């Protein structure tokens, strides 16, 4: 069999369907197997990167953090909704009739509590008709495994799910939430985060290869407490002003 060209699966601000270069761990042969490989879009737009830099800044206080998180989510969701079903409609402008397109998706937004709540308002503003479900997961500080403490989901079957969680670290939370949603047979799940670690991306690729990941950054690593490096610290604590050591070793905690 002829060798097919190598393609990259990590994409920088391009539609999820276009073949684009990927990080080394995701190199695959194009063709039949490509569909089994999770696609990842890193939103490299300068505005997204500007906002991300502000979020990373340890000096950014919770009220500003919340505002910036919402703006950045809008920038990432703009990429994440590419390719959703749309309908052509006729519209009367003040001057004449023309045609246009309306996104006509049956979207369900599912924030993973708590930190995912920081992304929900952006989605609800962009899609006021969205249905919202909630999955509550909390990561154990020692094992880094998520435990489930809440679940309230609307009908999911055949619908387009935007799963929201800003931090893809070990990937346990995102993969666990995908498993819960997949039991309900959605048309598709798209995972929207702010910062991803290679370990989390790898877990998603292995366990949920059909779930594309949209993020503003693919960071370097995790520290020994499962925090993303360089990351932005504990998103939930920074969002809700609950204070945190942000995964720092005891000698460097504030
Ligand atoms: C954080 C974050 C993700 C999870 C990511 O939540 O919001 O849900 O950790 O880590 P993982 O990829 O290793 O699973 P956390 O459990 O700290 O709860 P919180 O949102 O209530 O702060
Ligand atoms: N959860 C966070 O909030 N931040 C990390 O870096 C990892 C998990």
PDB file of C-alpha atoms and ligand atoms in Angstrom:
ATOM      1  CA  UNK A   1       0.000   0.000   0.000  1.00  0.00           C
ATOM      2  CA  UNK A   2       1.239   3.482  -0.837  1.00  0.00           C
ATOM      3  CA  UNK A   3       2.375   5.592   2.072  1.00  0.00           C
ATOM      4  CA  UNK A   4       0.031   8.522   2.604  1.00  0.00           C
ATOM      5  CA  UNK A   5       1.412  11.901   3.604  1.00  0.00           C
ATOM      6  CA  UNK A   6       1.883  12.688   7.238  1.00  0.00           C
ATOM      7  CA  UNK A   7      -0.504  15.284   8.507  1.00  0.00           C
ATOM      8  CA  UNK A   8      -0.635  17.228  11.700  1.00  0.00           C
ATOM      9  CA  UNK A   9      -3.756  17.087  13.850  1.00  0.00           C
ATOM     10  CA  UNK A  10      -3.119  20.198  15.934  1.00  0.00           C
ATOM     11  CA  UNK A  11      -4.474  23.214  14.157  1.00  0.00           C
ATOM     12  CA  UNK A  12      -3.845  26.844  14.604  1.00  0.00           C
ATOM     13  CA  UNK A  13      -7.047  28.763  14.040  1.00  0.00           C
ATOM     14  CA  UNK A  14      -8.280  26.797  11.090  1.00  0.00           C
ATOM     15  CA  UNK A  15     -11.472  24.832  10.496  1.00  0.00           C
ATOM     16  CA  UNK A  16     -11.562  21.441  12.168  1.00  0.00           C
ATOM     17  CA  UNK A  17     -12.000  19.725   8.816  1.00  0.00           C
ATOM     18  CA  UNK A  18      -8.886  21.054   7.104  1.00  0.00           C
ATOM     19  CA  UNK A  19      -5.832  18.792   7.217  1.00  0.00           C
ATOM     20  CA  UNK A  20      -3.169  20.707   9.104  1.00  0.00           C
ATOM     21  CA  UNK A  21       0.083  19.957  10.845  1.00  0.00           C
ATOM     22  CA  UNK A  22       0.079  18.373  14.313  1.00  0.00           C
ATOM     23  CA  UNK A  23       2.208  17.920  17.411  1.00  0.00           C
ATOM     24  CA  UNK A  24       4.632  15.003  17.102  1.00  0.00           C
ATOM     25  CA  UNK A  25       2.688  12.625  19.351  1.00  0.00           C
ATOM     26  CA  UNK A  26      -0.280  12.943  17.049  1.00  0.00           C
ATOM     27  CA  UNK A  27       1.389  12.224  13.745  1.00  0.00           C
ATOM     28  CA  UNK A  28      -0.745   9.781  11.812  1.00  0.00           C
ATOM     29  CA  UNK A  29      -1.171   8.494   8.337  1.00  0.00           C
ATOM     30  CA  UNK A  30      -3.822  10.407   6.436  1.00  0.00           C
ATOM     31  CA  UNK A  31      -6.735   8.518   4.975  1.00  0.00           C
ATOM     32  CA  UNK A  32      -8.981   6.031   6.726  1.00  0.00           C
ATOM     33  CA  UNK A  33      -7.221   6.283  10.073  1.00  0.00           C
ATOM     34  CA  UNK A  34      -7.331  10.061  10.291  1.00  0.00           C
ATOM     35  CA  UNK A  35     -10.908   9.977  11.537  1.00  0.00           C
ATOM     36  CA  UNK A  36      -9.811   8.025  14.591  1.00  0.00           C
ATOM     37  CA  UNK A  37      -7.394  10.769  15.601  1.00  0.00           C
ATOM     38  CA  UNK A  38      -8.601  13.558  17.779  1.00  0.00           C
ATOM     39  CA  UNK A  39      -8.339  16.967  16.144  1.00  0.00           C
ATOM     40  CA  UNK A  40      -7.025  19.859  18.171  1.00  0.00           C
ATOM     41  CA  UNK A  41      -7.373  23.522  17.309  1.00  0.00           C
ATOM     42  CA  UNK A  42      -5.086  26.009  19.042  1.00  0.00           C
ATOM     43  CA  UNK A  43      -6.633  29.440  18.576  1.00  0.00           C
ATOM     44  CA  UNK A  44      -3.631  31.550  17.698  1.00  0.00           C
ATOM     45  CA  UNK A  45      -5.518  34.774  16.953  1.00  0.00           C
ATOM     46  CA  UNK A  46      -3.550  37.711  18.413  1.00  0.00           C
ATOM     47  CA  UNK A  47      -6.553  38.859  20.429  1.00  0.00           C
ATOM     48  CA  UNK A  48      -6.976  35.392  21.952  1.00  0.00           C
ATOM     49  CA  UNK A  49      -3.296  35.334  22.843  1.00  0.00           C
ATOM     50  CA  UNK A  50      -3.520  38.858  24.296  1.00  0.00           C
ATOM     51  CA  UNK A  51      -6.384  37.774  26.549  1.00  0.00           C
ATOM     52  CA  UNK A  52      -4.661  34.533  27.509  1.00  0.00           C
ATOM     53  CA  UNK A  53      -1.564  36.446  28.572  1.00  0.00           C
ATOM     54  CA  UNK A  54      -3.692  38.581  30.875  1.00  0.00           C
ATOM     55  CA  UNK A  55      -5.277  35.453  32.353  1.00  0.00           C
ATOM     56  CA  UNK A  56      -1.880  33.890  32.989  1.00  0.00           C
ATOM     57  CA  UNK A  57      -0.689  36.993  34.865  1.00  0.00           C
ATOM     58  CA  UNK A  58      -0.675  36.217  38.577  1.00  0.00           C
ATOM     59  CA  UNK A  59      -1.499  39.888  39.245  1.00  0.00           C
ATOM     60  CA  UNK A  60      -4.872  39.690  37.473  1.00  0.00           C
ATOM     61  CA  UNK A  61      -7.522  39.885  40.211  1.00  0.00           C
ATOM     62  CA  UNK A  62     -10.738  37.804  40.160  1.00  0.00           C
ATOM     63  CA  UNK A  63     -13.088  40.514  38.788  1.00  0.00           C
ATOM     64  CA  UNK A  64     -10.781  41.139  35.819  1.00  0.00           C
ATOM     65  CA  UNK A  65     -10.055  37.418  35.481  1.00  0.00           C
ATOM     66  CA  UNK A  66     -13.777  36.713  35.087  1.00  0.00           C
ATOM     67  CA  UNK A  67     -14.202  39.353  32.371  1.00  0.00           C
ATOM     68  CA  UNK A  68     -11.159  38.230  30.427  1.00  0.00           C
ATOM     69  CA  UNK A  69     -12.138  34.570  30.734  1.00  0.00           C
ATOM     70  CA  UNK A  70     -15.481  35.359  29.155  1.00  0.00           C
ATOM     71  CA  UNK A  71     -13.925  37.326  26.291  1.00  0.00           C
ATOM     72  CA  UNK A  72     -11.377  34.620  25.605  1.00  0.00           C
ATOM     73  CA  UNK A  73     -14.091  31.969  25.615  1.00  0.00           C
ATOM     74  CA  UNK A  74     -15.890  33.898  22.884  1.00  0.00           C
ATOM     75  CA  UNK A  75     -12.714  33.859  20.778  1.00  0.00           C
ATOM     76  CA  UNK A  76     -12.273  30.092  21.234  1.00  0.00           C
ATOM     77  CA  UNK A  77     -15.942  29.299  20.677  1.00  0.00           C
ATOM     78  CA  UNK A  78     -15.817  31.179  17.370  1.00  0.00           C
ATOM     79  CA  UNK A  79     -13.475  28.434  16.181  1.00  0.00           C
ATOM     80  CA  UNK A  80     -15.302  25.655  17.988  1.00  0.00           C
ATOM     81  CA  UNK A  81     -18.611  26.270  16.203  1.00  0.00           C
ATOM     82  CA  UNK A  82     -17.211  26.145  12.700  1.00  0.00           C
ATOM     83  CA  UNK A  83     -19.037  23.525  10.695  1.00  0.00           C
ATOM     84  CA  UNK A  84     -22.126  23.365  12.898  1.00  0.00           C
ATOM     85  CA  UNK A  85     -25.341  22.980  10.900  1.00  0.00           C
ATOM     86  CA  UNK A  86     -26.469  26.205   9.238  1.00  0.00           C
ATOM     87  CA  UNK A  87     -29.451  27.088   7.102  1.00  0.00           C
ATOM     88  CA  UNK A  88     -29.690  29.476   4.211  1.00  0.00           C
ATOM     89  CA  UNK A  89     -32.415  32.055   4.746  1.00  0.00           C
ATOM     90  CA  UNK A  90     -33.843  35.002   2.868  1.00  0.00           C
ATOM     91  CA  UNK A  91     -33.623  38.308   4.610  1.00  0.00           C
ATOM     92  CA  UNK A  92     -35.028  41.730   3.800  1.00  0.00           C
ATOM     93  CA  UNK A  93     -32.488  44.507   4.361  1.00  0.00           C
ATOM     94  CA  UNK A  94     -33.727  48.127   4.441  1.00  0.00           C
ATOM     95  CA  UNK A  95     -32.800  48.195   0.725  1.00  0.00           C
ATOM     96  CA  UNK A  96     -33.483  44.803  -0.829  1.00  0.00           C
ATOM     97  CA  UNK A  97     -33.868  41.077  -0.318  1.00  0.00           C
ATOM     98  CA  UNK A  98     -30.788  38.916   0.006  1.00  0.00           C
ATOM     99  CA  UNK A  99     -29.806  35.550   1.356  1.00  0.00           C
ATOM    100  CA  UNK A 100     -27.817  34.799   4.456  1.00  0.00           C
ATOM    101  CA  UNK A 101     -26.889  31.913   6.698  1.00  0.00           C
ATOM    102  CA  UNK A 102     -28.030  31.230  10.216  1.00  0.00           C
ATOM    103  CA  UNK A 103     -26.354  28.719  12.446  1.00  0.00           C
ATOM    104  CA  UNK A 104     -29.163  26.378  13.265  1.00  0.00           C
ATOM    105  CA  UNK A 105     -27.679  23.938  15.685  1.00  0.00           C
ATOM    106  CA  UNK A 106     -29.293  22.109  18.497  1.00  0.00           C
ATOM    107  CA  UNK A 107     -26.579  23.046  20.961  1.00  0.00           C
ATOM    108  CA  UNK A 108     -26.243  21.849  24.523  1.00  0.00           C
ATOM    109  CA  UNK A 109     -23.578  23.606  26.580  1.00  0.00           C
ATOM    110  CA  UNK A 110     -22.193  21.542  29.442  1.00  0.00           C
ATOM    111  CA  UNK A 111     -19.829  23.330  31.808  1.00  0.00           C
ATOM    112  CA  UNK A 112     -17.839  21.092  34.129  1.00  0.00           C
ATOM    113  CA  UNK A 113     -18.309  22.609  37.577  1.00  0.00           C
ATOM    114  CA  UNK A 114     -16.899  24.762  38.952  1.00  0.00           C
ATOM    115  CA  UNK A 115     -14.418  26.346  36.609  1.00  0.00           C
ATOM    116  CA  UNK A 116     -16.470  25.665  33.467  1.00  0.00           C
ATOM    117  CA  UNK A 117     -18.987  28.198  34.730  1.00  0.00           C
ATOM    118  CA  UNK A 118     -16.491  30.890  33.776  1.00  0.00           C
ATOM    119  CA  UNK A 119     -17.069  29.958  30.130  1.00  0.00           C
ATOM    120  CA  UNK A 120     -20.835  29.472  30.167  1.00  0.00           C
ATOM    121  CA  UNK A 121     -21.958  33.098  29.960  1.00  0.00           C
ATOM    122  CA  UNK A 122     -19.996  33.589  26.744  1.00  0.00           C
ATOM    123  CA  UNK A 123     -21.732  30.624  25.099  1.00  0.00           C
ATOM    124  CA  UNK A 124     -25.157  31.677  26.380  1.00  0.00           C
ATOM    125  CA  UNK A 125     -24.662  35.161  24.944  1.00  0.00           C
ATOM    126  CA  UNK A 126     -23.592  33.829  21.565  1.00  0.00           C
ATOM    127  CA  UNK A 127     -26.389  31.235  21.504  1.00  0.00           C
ATOM    128  CA  UNK A 128     -29.286  32.509  23.626  1.00  0.00           C
ATOM    129  CA  UNK A 129     -31.387  29.427  22.826  1.00  0.00           C
ATOM    130  CA  UNK A 130     -28.750  27.034  24.120  1.00  0.00           C
ATOM    131  CA  UNK A 131     -29.770  24.258  26.517  1.00  0.00           C
ATOM    132  CA  UNK A 132     -27.475  23.961  29.500  1.00  0.00           C
ATOM    133  CA  UNK A 133     -26.497  20.895  31.467  1.00  0.00           C
ATOM    134  CA  UNK A 134     -24.062  20.590  34.350  1.00  0.00           C
ATOM    135  CA  UNK A 135     -21.500  18.014  35.365  1.00  0.00           C
ATOM    136  CA  UNK A 136     -19.827  18.487  38.734  1.00  0.00           C
ATOM    137  CA  UNK A 137     -16.396  16.912  39.004  1.00  0.00           C
ATOM    138  CA  UNK A 138     -13.718  17.529  41.589  1.00  0.00           C
ATOM    139  CA  UNK A 139     -10.169  16.378  41.222  1.00  0.00           C
ATOM    140  CA  UNK A 140      -8.608  14.677  44.229  1.00  0.00           C
ATOM    141  CA  UNK A 141      -5.470  16.575  45.285  1.00  0.00           C
ATOM    142  CA  UNK A 142      -3.456  13.392  45.745  1.00  0.00           C
ATOM    143  CA  UNK A 143      -4.691  10.868  43.197  1.00  0.00           C
ATOM    144  CA  UNK A 144      -5.600  13.602  40.651  1.00  0.00           C
ATOM    145  CA  UNK A 145      -8.643  11.490  39.786  1.00  0.00           C
ATOM    146  CA  UNK A 146     -12.002  13.252  39.402  1.00  0.00           C
ATOM    147  CA  UNK A 147     -14.962  12.329  41.545  1.00  0.00           C
ATOM    148  CA  UNK A 148     -18.456  13.133  40.416  1.00  0.00           C
ATOM    149  CA  UNK A 149     -20.656  15.160  42.775  1.00  0.00           C
ATOM    150  CA  UNK A 150     -23.395  16.536  40.509  1.00  0.00           C
ATOM    151  CA  UNK A 151     -25.040  15.805  37.192  1.00  0.00           C
ATOM    152  CA  UNK A 152     -28.001  17.507  35.597  1.00  0.00           C
ATOM    153  CA  UNK A 153     -28.260  17.082  31.853  1.00  0.00           C
ATOM    154  CA  UNK A 154     -31.060  17.938  29.432  1.00  0.00           C
ATOM    155  CA  UNK A 155     -31.913  15.502  26.601  1.00  0.00           C
ATOM    156  CA  UNK A 156     -28.667  14.983  24.694  1.00  0.00           C
ATOM    157  CA  UNK A 157     -29.486  12.414  22.012  1.00  0.00           C
ATOM    158  CA  UNK A 158     -28.721  13.717  18.536  1.00  0.00           C
ATOM    159  CA  UNK A 159     -27.656  17.124  19.810  1.00  0.00           C
ATOM    160  CA  UNK A 160     -24.407  19.068  19.478  1.00  0.00           C
ATOM    161  CA  UNK A 161     -22.615  19.334  22.814  1.00  0.00           C
ATOM    162  CA  UNK A 162     -20.102  22.038  23.678  1.00  0.00           C
ATOM    163  CA  UNK A 163     -18.302  20.690  26.739  1.00  0.00           C
ATOM    164  CA  UNK A 164     -16.708  23.552  28.674  1.00  0.00           C
ATOM    165  CA  UNK A 165     -13.795  23.286  31.103  1.00  0.00           C
ATOM    166  CA  UNK A 166     -10.947  25.781  31.013  1.00  0.00           C
ATOM    167  CA  UNK A 167      -8.168  23.428  32.108  1.00  0.00           C
ATOM    168  CA  UNK A 168      -7.261  20.163  30.371  1.00  0.00           C
ATOM    169  CA  UNK A 169      -4.542  18.893  32.706  1.00  0.00           C
ATOM    170  CA  UNK A 170      -4.325  15.104  33.219  1.00  0.00           C
ATOM    171  CA  UNK A 171      -7.501  14.883  31.141  1.00  0.00           C
ATOM    172  CA  UNK A 172      -9.338  12.856  33.784  1.00  0.00           C
ATOM    173  CA  UNK A 173     -12.150  15.377  34.181  1.00  0.00           C
ATOM    174  CA  UNK A 174     -12.687  15.987  30.472  1.00  0.00           C
ATOM    175  CA  UNK A 175     -12.538  12.284  29.603  1.00  0.00           C
ATOM    176  CA  UNK A 176     -14.900  11.428  32.484  1.00  0.00           C
ATOM    177  CA  UNK A 177     -17.391  14.059  31.386  1.00  0.00           C
ATOM    178  CA  UNK A 178     -17.217  12.861  27.774  1.00  0.00           C
ATOM    179  CA  UNK A 179     -17.971   9.318  28.918  1.00  0.00           C
ATOM    180  CA  UNK A 180     -21.060  10.504  30.801  1.00  0.00           C
ATOM    181  CA  UNK A 181     -22.295  12.470  27.787  1.00  0.00           C
ATOM    182  CA  UNK A 182     -21.523   9.751  25.256  1.00  0.00           C
ATOM    183  CA  UNK A 183     -23.793   7.350  27.166  1.00  0.00           C
ATOM    184  CA  UNK A 184     -26.613   9.627  26.024  1.00  0.00           C
ATOM    185  CA  UNK A 185     -25.739   9.451  22.313  1.00  0.00           C
ATOM    186  CA  UNK A 186     -25.105  13.068  21.267  1.00  0.00           C
ATOM    187  CA  UNK A 187     -24.608  13.920  17.598  1.00  0.00           C
ATOM    188  CA  UNK A 188     -21.150  15.065  18.655  1.00  0.00           C
ATOM    189  CA  UNK A 189     -19.123  16.556  21.506  1.00  0.00           C
ATOM    190  CA  UNK A 190     -16.717  19.456  21.044  1.00  0.00           C
ATOM    191  CA  UNK A 191     -14.439  20.132  24.015  1.00  0.00           C
ATOM    192  CA  UNK A 192     -13.637  23.803  24.610  1.00  0.00           C
ATOM    193  CA  UNK A 193     -10.873  24.736  27.033  1.00  0.00           C
ATOM    194  CA  UNK A 194      -8.469  27.607  27.642  1.00  0.00           C
ATOM    195  CA  UNK A 195      -5.197  25.815  28.355  1.00  0.00           C
ATOM    196  CA  UNK A 196      -4.311  22.209  27.555  1.00  0.00           C
ATOM    197  CA  UNK A 197      -1.413  20.066  28.728  1.00  0.00           C
ATOM    198  CA  UNK A 198       0.108  17.369  26.500  1.00  0.00           C
ATOM    199  CA  UNK A 199      -0.957  14.681  28.998  1.00  0.00           C
ATOM    200  CA  UNK A 200      -4.608  15.731  28.782  1.00  0.00           C
ATOM    201  CA  UNK A 201      -4.534  15.961  25.020  1.00  0.00           C
ATOM    202  CA  UNK A 202      -3.053  12.492  24.884  1.00  0.00           C
ATOM    203  CA  UNK A 203      -5.738  11.059  27.168  1.00  0.00           C
ATOM    204  CA  UNK A 204      -8.479  12.599  25.056  1.00  0.00           C
ATOM    205  CA  UNK A 205      -6.856  11.281  21.895  1.00  0.00           C
ATOM    206  CA  UNK A 206      -6.741   7.769  23.343  1.00  0.00           C
ATOM    207  CA  UNK A 207     -10.138   7.666  25.054  1.00  0.00           C
ATOM    208  CA  UNK A 208     -12.264  10.058  22.991  1.00  0.00           C
ATOM    209  CA  UNK A 209     -10.682  10.311  19.548  1.00  0.00           C
ATOM    210  CA  UNK A 210     -13.889  11.649  18.051  1.00  0.00           C
ATOM    211  CA  UNK A 211     -14.018  14.656  20.377  1.00  0.00           C
ATOM    212  CA  UNK A 212     -12.131  17.638  18.938  1.00  0.00           C
ATOM    213  CA  UNK A 213     -10.365  19.909  21.413  1.00  0.00           C
ATOM    214  CA  UNK A 214     -10.361  23.697  21.028  1.00  0.00           C
ATOM    215  CA  UNK A 215      -7.925  25.639  23.181  1.00  0.00           C
ATOM    216  CA  UNK A 216      -5.980  28.896  23.330  1.00  0.00           C
ATOM    217  CA  UNK A 217      -2.758  27.152  24.328  1.00  0.00           C
ATOM    218  CA  UNK A 218      -1.016  23.818  24.380  1.00  0.00           C
ATOM    219  CA  UNK A 219       1.330  24.186  27.332  1.00  0.00           C
ATOM    220  CA  UNK A 220       4.545  22.370  28.185  1.00  0.00           C
ATOM    221  CA  UNK A 221       3.861  19.961  31.037  1.00  0.00           C
ATOM    222  CA  UNK A 222       2.222  19.261  34.390  1.00  0.00           C
ATOM    223  CA  UNK A 223       3.917  19.737  37.738  1.00  0.00           C
ATOM    224  CA  UNK A 224       3.935  16.938  40.295  1.00  0.00           C
ATOM    225  CA  UNK A 225       0.593  18.161  41.660  1.00  0.00           C
ATOM    226  CA  UNK A 226      -1.106  18.027  38.300  1.00  0.00           C
ATOM    227  CA  UNK A 227      -1.033  21.765  37.587  1.00  0.00           C
ATOM    228  CA  UNK A 228      -0.337  22.912  34.049  1.00  0.00           C
ATOM    229  CA  UNK A 229       3.058  24.546  33.344  1.00  0.00           C
ATOM    230  CA  UNK A 230       3.326  27.396  32.655  1.00  0.00           C
ATOM    231  CA  UNK A 231      -0.475  27.413  32.953  1.00  0.00           C
ATOM    232  CA  UNK A 232      -2.366  30.055  34.870  1.00  0.00           C
ATOM    233  CA  UNK A 233      -2.763  28.417  38.276  1.00  0.00           C
ATOM    234  CA  UNK A 234      -6.044  27.197  39.676  1.00  0.00           C
ATOM    235  CA  UNK A 235      -8.696  28.539  37.328  1.00  0.00           C
ATOM    236  CA  UNK A 236     -11.635  27.916  39.663  1.00  0.00           C
ATOM    237  CA  UNK A 237      -9.957  29.644  42.585  1.00  0.00           C
ATOM    238  CA  UNK A 238      -8.913  32.627  40.478  1.00  0.00           C
ATOM    239  CA  UNK A 239     -12.398  32.864  38.955  1.00  0.00           C
ATOM    240  CA  UNK A 240     -14.260  32.726  42.238  1.00  0.00           C
ATOM    241  CA  UNK A 241     -11.691  34.446  44.458  1.00  0.00           C
ATOM    242  CA  UNK A 242     -11.383  31.421  46.711  1.00  0.00           C
ATOM    243  CA  UNK A 243      -7.600  31.661  46.997  1.00  0.00           C
ATOM    244  CA  UNK A 244      -5.179  28.937  46.168  1.00  0.00           C
ATOM    245  CA  UNK A 245      -1.591  27.858  46.300  1.00  0.00           C
ATOM    246  CA  UNK A 246      -1.945  27.223  42.549  1.00  0.00           C
ATOM    247  CA  UNK A 247       0.062  24.067  42.760  1.00  0.00           C
ATOM    248  CA  UNK A 248       3.189  25.827  43.999  1.00  0.00           C
ATOM    249  CA  UNK A 249       5.538  23.917  46.269  1.00  0.00           C
ATOM    250  CA  UNK A 250       5.216  25.023  49.961  1.00  0.00           C
ATOM    251  CA  UNK A 251       8.323  27.244  49.764  1.00  0.00           C
ATOM    252  CA  UNK A 252       6.793  29.380  46.998  1.00  0.00           C
ATOM    253  CA  UNK A 253       3.186  29.657  48.157  1.00  0.00           C
ATOM    254  CA  UNK A 254       1.802  33.168  48.655  1.00  0.00           C
TER     255      UNK A 254
HETATM  256  C1  LIG B   1      -9.963  21.710  37.610  1.00  0.00           C
HETATM  257  C2  LIG B   1     -10.370  22.141  36.216  1.00  0.00           C
HETATM  258  C3  LIG B   1     -10.730  20.851  35.563  1.00  0.00           C
HETATM  259  C4  LIG B   1      -9.760  19.889  36.197  1.00  0.00           C
HETATM  260  C5  LIG B   1      -8.673  19.599  35.206  1.00  0.00           C
HETATM  261  O1  LIG B   1     -11.079  21.481  38.368  1.00  0.00           O
HETATM  262  O2  LIG B   1     -11.408  23.061  36.212  1.00  0.00           O
HETATM  263  O3  LIG B   1     -12.055  20.451  35.807  1.00  0.00           O
HETATM  264  O4  LIG B   1      -9.224  20.525  37.358  1.00  0.00           O
HETATM  265  O5  LIG B   1      -7.819  18.661  35.686  1.00  0.00           O
HETATM  266  P1  LIG B   1      -7.676  17.222  35.039  1.00  0.00           P
HETATM  267  O6  LIG B   1      -7.548  17.415  33.560  1.00  0.00           O
HETATM  268  O7  LIG B   1      -6.409  16.696  35.662  1.00  0.00           O
HETATM  269  O8  LIG B   1      -8.871  16.403  35.422  1.00  0.00           O
HETATM  270  P2  LIG B   1     -11.024  21.149  39.939  1.00  0.00           P
HETATM  271  O9  LIG B   1     -11.141  19.693  40.163  1.00  0.00           O
HETATM  272  O10 LIG B   1      -9.851  21.843  40.556  1.00  0.00           O
HETATM  273  O11 LIG B   1     -12.378  21.764  40.459  1.00  0.00           O
HETATM  274  P3  LIG B   1     -12.962  23.246  40.381  1.00  0.00           P
HETATM  275  O12 LIG B   1     -13.350  23.503  38.966  1.00  0.00           O
HETATM  276  O13 LIG B   1     -14.135  23.145  41.288  1.00  0.00           O
HETATM  277  O14 LIG B   1     -11.939  24.212  40.888  1.00  0.00           O
HETATM  278  N1  LIG B   2      -6.888  22.739  37.284  1.00  0.00           N
HETATM  279  C1  LIG B   2      -6.572  24.055  37.301  1.00  0.00           C
HETATM  280  O1  LIG B   2      -7.390  24.885  37.686  1.00  0.00           O
HETATM  281  N2  LIG B   2      -5.339  24.408  36.892  1.00  0.00           N
HETATM  282  C2  LIG B   2      -4.414  23.532  36.495  1.00  0.00           C
HETATM  283  O2  LIG B   2      -3.292  23.938  36.136  1.00  0.00           O
HETATM  284  C3  LIG B   2      -4.767  22.171  36.486  1.00  0.00           C
HETATM  285  C4  LIG B   2      -6.008  21.798  36.880  1.00  0.00           C
END
